[in-house]
mmCIF file of C-alpha atoms in Angstrom:
data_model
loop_
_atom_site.group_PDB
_atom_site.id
_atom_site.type_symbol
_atom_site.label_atom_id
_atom_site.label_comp_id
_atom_site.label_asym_id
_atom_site.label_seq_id
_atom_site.Cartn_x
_atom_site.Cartn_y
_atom_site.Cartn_z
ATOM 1 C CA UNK A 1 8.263 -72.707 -31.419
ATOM 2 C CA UNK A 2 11.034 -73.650 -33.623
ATOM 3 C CA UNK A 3 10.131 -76.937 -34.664
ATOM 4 C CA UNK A 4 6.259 -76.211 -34.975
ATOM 5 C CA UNK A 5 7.720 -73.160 -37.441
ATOM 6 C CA UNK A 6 9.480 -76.130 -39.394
ATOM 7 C CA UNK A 7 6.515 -78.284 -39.470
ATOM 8 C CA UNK A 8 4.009 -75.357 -41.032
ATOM 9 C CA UNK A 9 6.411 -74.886 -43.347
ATOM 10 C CA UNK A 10 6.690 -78.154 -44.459
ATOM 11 C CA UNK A 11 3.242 -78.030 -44.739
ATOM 12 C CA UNK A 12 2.667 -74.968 -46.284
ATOM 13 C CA UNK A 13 5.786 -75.751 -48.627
ATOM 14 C CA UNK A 14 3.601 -79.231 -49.695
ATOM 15 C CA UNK A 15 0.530 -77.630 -50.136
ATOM 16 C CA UNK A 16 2.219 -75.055 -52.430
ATOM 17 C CA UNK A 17 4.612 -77.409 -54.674
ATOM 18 C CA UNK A 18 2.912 -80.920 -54.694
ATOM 19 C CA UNK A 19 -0.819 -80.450 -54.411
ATOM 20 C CA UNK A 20 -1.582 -76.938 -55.712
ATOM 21 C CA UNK A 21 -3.459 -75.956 -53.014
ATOM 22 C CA UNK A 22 -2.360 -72.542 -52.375
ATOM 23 C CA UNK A 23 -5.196 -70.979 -50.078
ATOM 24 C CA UNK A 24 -4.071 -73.730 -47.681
ATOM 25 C CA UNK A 25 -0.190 -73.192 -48.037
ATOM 26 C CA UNK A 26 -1.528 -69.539 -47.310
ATOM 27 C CA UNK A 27 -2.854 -70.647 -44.316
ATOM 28 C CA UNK A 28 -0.331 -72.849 -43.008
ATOM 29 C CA UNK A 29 2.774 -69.634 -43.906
ATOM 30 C CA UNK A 30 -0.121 -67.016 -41.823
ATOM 31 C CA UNK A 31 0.220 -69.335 -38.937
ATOM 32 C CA UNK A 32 3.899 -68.890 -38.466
ATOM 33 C CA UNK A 33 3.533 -65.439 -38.896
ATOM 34 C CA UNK A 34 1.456 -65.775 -35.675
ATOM 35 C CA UNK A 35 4.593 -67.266 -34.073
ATOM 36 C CA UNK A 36 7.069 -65.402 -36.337
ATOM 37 C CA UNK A 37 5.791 -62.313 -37.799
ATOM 38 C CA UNK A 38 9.394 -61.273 -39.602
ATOM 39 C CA UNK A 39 10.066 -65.292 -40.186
ATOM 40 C CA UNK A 40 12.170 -64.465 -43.884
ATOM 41 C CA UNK A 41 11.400 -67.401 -45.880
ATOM 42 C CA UNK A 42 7.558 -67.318 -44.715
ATOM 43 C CA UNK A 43 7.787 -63.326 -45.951
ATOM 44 C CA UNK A 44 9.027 -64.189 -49.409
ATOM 45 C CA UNK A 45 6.870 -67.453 -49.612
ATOM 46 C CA UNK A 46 3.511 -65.421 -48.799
ATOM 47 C CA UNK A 47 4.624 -62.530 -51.230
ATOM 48 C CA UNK A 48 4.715 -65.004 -54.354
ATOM 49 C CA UNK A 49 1.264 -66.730 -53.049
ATOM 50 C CA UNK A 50 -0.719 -63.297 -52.204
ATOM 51 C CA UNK A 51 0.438 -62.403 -55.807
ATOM 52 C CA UNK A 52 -0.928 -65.848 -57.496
ATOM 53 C CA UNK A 53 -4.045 -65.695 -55.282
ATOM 54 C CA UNK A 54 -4.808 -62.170 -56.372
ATOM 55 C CA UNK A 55 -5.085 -61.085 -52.981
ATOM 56 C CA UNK A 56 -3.908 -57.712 -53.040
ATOM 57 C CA UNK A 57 -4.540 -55.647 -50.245
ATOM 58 C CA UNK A 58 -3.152 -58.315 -48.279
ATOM 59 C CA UNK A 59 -0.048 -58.450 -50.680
ATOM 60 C CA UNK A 60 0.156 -54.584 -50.400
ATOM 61 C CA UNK A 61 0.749 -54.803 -46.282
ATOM 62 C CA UNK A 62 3.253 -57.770 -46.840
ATOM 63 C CA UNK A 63 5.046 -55.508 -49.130
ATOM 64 C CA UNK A 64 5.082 -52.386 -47.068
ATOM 65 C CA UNK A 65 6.556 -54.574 -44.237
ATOM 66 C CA UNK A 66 9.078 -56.347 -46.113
ATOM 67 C CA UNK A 67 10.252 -52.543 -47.549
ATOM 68 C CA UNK A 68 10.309 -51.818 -44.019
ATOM 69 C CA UNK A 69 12.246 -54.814 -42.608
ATOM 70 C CA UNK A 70 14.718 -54.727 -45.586
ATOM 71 C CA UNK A 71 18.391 -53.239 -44.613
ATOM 72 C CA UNK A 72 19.568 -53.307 -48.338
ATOM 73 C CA UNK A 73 18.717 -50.166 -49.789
ATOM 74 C CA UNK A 74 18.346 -52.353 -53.356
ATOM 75 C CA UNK A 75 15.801 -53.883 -51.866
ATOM 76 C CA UNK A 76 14.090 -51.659 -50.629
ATOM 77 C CA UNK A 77 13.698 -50.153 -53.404
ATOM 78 C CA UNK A 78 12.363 -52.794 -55.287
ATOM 79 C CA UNK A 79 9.683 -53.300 -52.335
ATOM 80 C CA UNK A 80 8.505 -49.912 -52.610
ATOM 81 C CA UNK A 81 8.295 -49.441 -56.314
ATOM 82 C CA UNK A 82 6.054 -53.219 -56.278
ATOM 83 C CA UNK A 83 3.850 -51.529 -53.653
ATOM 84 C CA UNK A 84 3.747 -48.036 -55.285
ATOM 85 C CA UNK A 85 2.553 -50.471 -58.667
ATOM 86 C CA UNK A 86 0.182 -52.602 -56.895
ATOM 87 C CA UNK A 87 -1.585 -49.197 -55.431
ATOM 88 C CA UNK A 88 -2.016 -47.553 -58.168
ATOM 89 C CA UNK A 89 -3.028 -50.344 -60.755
ATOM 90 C CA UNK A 90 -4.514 -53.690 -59.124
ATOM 91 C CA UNK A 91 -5.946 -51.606 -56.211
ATOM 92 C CA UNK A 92 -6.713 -48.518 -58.362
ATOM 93 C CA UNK A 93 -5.132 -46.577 -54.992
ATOM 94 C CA UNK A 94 -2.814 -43.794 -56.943
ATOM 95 C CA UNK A 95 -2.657 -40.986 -53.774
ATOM 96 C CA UNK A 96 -1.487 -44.548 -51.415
ATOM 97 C CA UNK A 97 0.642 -45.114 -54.351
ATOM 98 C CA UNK A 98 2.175 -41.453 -54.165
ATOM 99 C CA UNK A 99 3.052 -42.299 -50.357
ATOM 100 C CA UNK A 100 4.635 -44.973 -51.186
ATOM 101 C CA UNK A 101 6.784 -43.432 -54.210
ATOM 102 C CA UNK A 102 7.557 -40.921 -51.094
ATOM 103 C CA UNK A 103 9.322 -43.670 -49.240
ATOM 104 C CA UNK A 104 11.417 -45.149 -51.683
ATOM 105 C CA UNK A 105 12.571 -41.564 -52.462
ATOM 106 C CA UNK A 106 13.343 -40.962 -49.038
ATOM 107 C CA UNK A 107 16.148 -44.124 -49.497
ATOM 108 C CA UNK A 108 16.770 -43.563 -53.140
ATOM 109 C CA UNK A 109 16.492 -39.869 -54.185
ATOM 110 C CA UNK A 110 16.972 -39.654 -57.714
ATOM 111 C CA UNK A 111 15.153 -43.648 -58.544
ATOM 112 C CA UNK A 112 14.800 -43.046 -62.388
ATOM 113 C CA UNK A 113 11.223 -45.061 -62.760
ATOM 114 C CA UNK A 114 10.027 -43.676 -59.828
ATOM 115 C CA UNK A 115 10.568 -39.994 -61.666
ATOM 116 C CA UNK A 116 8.901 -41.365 -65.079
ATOM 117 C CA UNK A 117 5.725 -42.730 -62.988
ATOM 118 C CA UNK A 118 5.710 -38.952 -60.839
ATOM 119 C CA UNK A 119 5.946 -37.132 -64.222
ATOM 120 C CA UNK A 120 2.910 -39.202 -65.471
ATOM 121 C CA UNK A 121 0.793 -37.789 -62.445
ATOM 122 C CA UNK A 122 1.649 -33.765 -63.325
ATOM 123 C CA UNK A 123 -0.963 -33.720 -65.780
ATOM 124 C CA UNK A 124 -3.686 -35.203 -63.134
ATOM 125 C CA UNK A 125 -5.807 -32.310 -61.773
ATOM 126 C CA UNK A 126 -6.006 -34.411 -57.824
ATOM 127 C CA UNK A 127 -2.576 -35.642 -57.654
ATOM 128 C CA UNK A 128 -0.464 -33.290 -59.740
ATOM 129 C CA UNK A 129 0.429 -30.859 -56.785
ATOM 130 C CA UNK A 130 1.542 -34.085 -54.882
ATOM 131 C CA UNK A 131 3.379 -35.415 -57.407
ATOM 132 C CA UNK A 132 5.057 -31.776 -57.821
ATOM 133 C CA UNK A 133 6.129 -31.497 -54.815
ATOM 134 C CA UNK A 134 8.099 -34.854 -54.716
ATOM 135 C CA UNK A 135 9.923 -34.327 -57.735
ATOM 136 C CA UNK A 136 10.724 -30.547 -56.859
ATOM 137 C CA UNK A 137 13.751 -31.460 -55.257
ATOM 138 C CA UNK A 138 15.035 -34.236 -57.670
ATOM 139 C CA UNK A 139 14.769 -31.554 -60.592
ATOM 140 C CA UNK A 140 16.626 -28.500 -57.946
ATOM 141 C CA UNK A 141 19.814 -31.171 -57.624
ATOM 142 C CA UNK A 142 19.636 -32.127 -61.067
ATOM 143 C CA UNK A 143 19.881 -28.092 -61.932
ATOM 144 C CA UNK A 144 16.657 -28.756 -64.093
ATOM 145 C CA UNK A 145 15.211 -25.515 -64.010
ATOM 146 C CA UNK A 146 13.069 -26.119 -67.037
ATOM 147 C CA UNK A 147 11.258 -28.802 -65.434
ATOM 148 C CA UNK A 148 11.658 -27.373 -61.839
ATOM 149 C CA UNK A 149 9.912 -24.026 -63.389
ATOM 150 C CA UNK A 150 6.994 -26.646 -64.606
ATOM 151 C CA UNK A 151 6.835 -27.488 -60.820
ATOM 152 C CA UNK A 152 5.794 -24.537 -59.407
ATOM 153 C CA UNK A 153 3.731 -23.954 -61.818
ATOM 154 C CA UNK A 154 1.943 -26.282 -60.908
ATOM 155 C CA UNK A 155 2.016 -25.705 -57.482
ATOM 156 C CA UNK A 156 1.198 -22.103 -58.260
ATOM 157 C CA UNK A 157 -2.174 -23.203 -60.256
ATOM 158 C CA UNK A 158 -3.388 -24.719 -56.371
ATOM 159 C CA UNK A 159 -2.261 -22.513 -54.205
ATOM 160 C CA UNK A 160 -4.902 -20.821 -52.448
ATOM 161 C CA UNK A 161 -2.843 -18.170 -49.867
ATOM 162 C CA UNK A 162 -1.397 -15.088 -51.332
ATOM 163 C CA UNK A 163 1.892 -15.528 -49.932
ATOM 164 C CA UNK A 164 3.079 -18.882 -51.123
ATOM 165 C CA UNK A 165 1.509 -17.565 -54.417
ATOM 166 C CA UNK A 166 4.154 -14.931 -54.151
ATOM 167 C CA UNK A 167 7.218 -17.137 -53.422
ATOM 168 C CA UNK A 168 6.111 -19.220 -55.952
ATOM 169 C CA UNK A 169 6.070 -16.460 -58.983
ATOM 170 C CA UNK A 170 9.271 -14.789 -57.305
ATOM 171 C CA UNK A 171 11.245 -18.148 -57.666
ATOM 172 C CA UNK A 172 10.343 -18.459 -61.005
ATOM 173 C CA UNK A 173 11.209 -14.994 -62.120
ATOM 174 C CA UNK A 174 14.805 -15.588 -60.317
ATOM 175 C CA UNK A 175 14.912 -18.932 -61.747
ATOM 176 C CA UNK A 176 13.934 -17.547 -65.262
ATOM 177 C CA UNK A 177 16.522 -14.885 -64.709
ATOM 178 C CA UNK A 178 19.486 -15.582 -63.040
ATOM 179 C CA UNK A 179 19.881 -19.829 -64.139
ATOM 180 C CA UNK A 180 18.261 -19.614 -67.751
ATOM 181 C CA UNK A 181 19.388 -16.452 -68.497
ATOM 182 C CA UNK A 182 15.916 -15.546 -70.238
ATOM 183 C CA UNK A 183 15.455 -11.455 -69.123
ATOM 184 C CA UNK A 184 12.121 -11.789 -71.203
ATOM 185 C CA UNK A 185 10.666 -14.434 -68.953
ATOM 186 C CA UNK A 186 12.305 -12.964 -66.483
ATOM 187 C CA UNK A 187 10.363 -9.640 -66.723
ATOM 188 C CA UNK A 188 6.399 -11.527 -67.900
ATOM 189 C CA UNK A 189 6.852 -13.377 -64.255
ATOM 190 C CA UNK A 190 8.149 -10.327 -61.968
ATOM 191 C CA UNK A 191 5.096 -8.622 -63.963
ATOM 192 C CA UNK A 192 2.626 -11.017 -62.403
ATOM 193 C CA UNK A 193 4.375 -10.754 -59.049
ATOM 194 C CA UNK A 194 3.517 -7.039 -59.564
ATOM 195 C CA UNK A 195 0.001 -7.448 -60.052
ATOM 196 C CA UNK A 196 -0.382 -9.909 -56.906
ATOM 197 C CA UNK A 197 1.582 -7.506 -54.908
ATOM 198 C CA UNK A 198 1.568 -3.992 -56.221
ATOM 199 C CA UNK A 199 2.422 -2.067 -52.874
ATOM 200 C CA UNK A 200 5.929 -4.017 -53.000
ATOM 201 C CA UNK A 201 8.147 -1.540 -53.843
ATOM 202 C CA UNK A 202 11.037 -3.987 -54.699
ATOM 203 C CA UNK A 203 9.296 -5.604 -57.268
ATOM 204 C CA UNK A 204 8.887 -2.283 -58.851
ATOM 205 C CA UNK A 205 12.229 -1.940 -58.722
ATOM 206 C CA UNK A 206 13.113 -5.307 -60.572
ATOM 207 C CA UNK A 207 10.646 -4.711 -63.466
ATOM 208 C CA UNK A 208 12.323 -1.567 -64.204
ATOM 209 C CA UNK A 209 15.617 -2.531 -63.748
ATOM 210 C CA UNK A 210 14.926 -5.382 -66.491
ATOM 211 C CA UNK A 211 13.260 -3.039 -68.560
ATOM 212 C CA UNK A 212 16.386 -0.700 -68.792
ATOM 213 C CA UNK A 213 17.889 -3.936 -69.877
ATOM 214 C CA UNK A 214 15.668 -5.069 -72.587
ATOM 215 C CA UNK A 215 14.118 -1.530 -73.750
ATOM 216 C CA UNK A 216 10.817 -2.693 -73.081
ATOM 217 C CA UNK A 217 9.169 0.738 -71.667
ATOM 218 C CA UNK A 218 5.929 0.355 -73.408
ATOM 219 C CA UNK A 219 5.759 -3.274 -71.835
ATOM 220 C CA UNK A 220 6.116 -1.672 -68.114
ATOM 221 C CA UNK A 221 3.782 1.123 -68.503
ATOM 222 C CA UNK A 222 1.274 -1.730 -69.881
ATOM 223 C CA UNK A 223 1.685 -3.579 -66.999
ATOM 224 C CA UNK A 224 1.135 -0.615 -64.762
ATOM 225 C CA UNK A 225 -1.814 0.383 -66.770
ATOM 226 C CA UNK A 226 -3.701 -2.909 -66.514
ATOM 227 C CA UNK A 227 -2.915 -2.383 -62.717
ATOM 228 C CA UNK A 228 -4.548 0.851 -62.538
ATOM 229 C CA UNK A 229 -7.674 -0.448 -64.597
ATOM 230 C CA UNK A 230 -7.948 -3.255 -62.944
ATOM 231 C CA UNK A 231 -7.902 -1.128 -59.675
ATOM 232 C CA UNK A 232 -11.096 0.029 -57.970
ATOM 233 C CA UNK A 233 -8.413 2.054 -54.766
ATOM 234 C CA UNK A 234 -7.814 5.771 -54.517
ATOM 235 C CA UNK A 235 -4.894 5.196 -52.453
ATOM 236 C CA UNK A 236 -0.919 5.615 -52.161
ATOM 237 C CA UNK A 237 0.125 2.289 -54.295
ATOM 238 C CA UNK A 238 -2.387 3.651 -56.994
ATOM 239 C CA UNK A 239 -1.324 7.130 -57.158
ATOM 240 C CA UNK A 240 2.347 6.381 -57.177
ATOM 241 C CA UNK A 241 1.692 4.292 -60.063
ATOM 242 C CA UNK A 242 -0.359 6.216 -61.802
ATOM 243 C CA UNK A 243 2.897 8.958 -61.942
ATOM 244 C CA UNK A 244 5.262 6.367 -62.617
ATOM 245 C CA UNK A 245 3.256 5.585 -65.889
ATOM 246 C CA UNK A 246 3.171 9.719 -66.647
ATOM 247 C CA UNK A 247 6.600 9.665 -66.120
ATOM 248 C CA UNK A 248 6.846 6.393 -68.650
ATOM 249 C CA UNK A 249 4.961 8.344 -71.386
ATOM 250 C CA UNK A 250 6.804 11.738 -70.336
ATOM 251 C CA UNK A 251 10.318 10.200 -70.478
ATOM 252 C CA UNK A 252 10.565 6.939 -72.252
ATOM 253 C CA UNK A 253 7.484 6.722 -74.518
ATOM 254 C CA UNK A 254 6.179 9.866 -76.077
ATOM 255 C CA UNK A 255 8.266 11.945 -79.174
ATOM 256 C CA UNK A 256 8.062 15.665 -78.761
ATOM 257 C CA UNK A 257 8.211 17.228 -82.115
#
């Protein structure tokens, strides 16, 4: 096997360099693979002939094999971020191109390209959740909460069960609150947790906590209002609230002369 390897590469190598005949150097460099299918040189030969050939799926499964072969991380890297390119642009294959940017995360967390090229899919009403959720962690160990709060937001805007709707809003009233330092935020996003999830009597107790804070009694009973309006229940949540925003106007709100 050996020395038929060395004479297709000769071959292929002569086809290639002296008589420009690449579909045949192609050919010969497939035929060790038959043999050979890691054989190095043949791997790096066919990657620079796929390329000048324009044959790109085929250059897109010699890439994804290389990334996988490769033991130096800076490699791999490099392998990835040529196959997460070709998808998306010569093959016009962005959500393969998103599984690939997944890999070369997975070996290089924090790849600065690899961020840009995420960021550019937020925006994109298919991919954005996607992209989201690979760059939620990169922005959490960067302590980007800016950014990270753009994140969920995003992954708020498509999700589709109440609860992860809920985690979602919670985090970014905590995030809004206890790493920005922004009460006002703070209080708008534990308003909207409200309104998802008015029987949560915690939640209740946040938004007034903040509003002893900030002074902002109006801004409660408003949200409470819009809750009751909004409302077509005669039950306990209702009623309870519908006191707690007498009390608001009793207390906080209305000047006795």
């Amino acid at each position: 096997d050996e020395e038929r390897i060395t004479l297709l590469v000769r071959t292929a190598e002569l086809c290639r360099d002296r008589t420009d005949r690449p579909h045949d150097a192609i050919a010969s460099f497939e035929r060790v693979r038959e043999i050979d299918r890691d054989h190095g040189e043949t791997l790096v030969a066919l990657d620079g002939l796929y390329g000048q050939t324009e044959r790109w799926p085929d250059l897109a499964d010699l890439l994804e094999h290389r990334a996988e072969l490769a033991e130096d991380v800076d490699a791999q890297v490099e392998l990835y971020f040529r196959l997460a390119t070709l998808r998306a642009q010569e093959l016009s294959e962005p959500r393969r191109a998103l599984e690939a940017y997944s890999r070369l995360l997975d070996v290089s967390a924090s790849h600065g390209p690899t961020v840009e090229r995420l960021e550019a899919y937020l925006d994109d009403l298919e991919l954005g959740t996607d992209a989201a959720r690979l760059l939620e962690p990169i922005y959490s160990s960067r302590q980007d909460w800016p950014n990270l709060i753009k994140i969920y937001e995003i992954r708020l805007a498509a999700a589709e069960e109440s609860e992860d709707r809920l985690a979602l809003m919670t985090r970014i009233a905590q995030l809004y609150e206890e790493q920005l330092e922004d009460l006002e935020g703070a209080f708008t996003w534990y308003g909207k947790v409200f309104l998802e999830s008015p029987t949560d009597t915690s939640i209740r107790d946040q938004l007034t906590r903040l509003t002893g804070i900030l002074d902002c009694w109006e801004a409660l009973a408003n949200i409470f209002t819009r809750y009751l309006d909004d409302s077509l229940a005669d039950d306990e949540t209702s009623r309870e609230i519908a006191l707690m925003v007498g009390h608001l106007y009793d207390e906080k709100l209305y000047t006795w002369q």
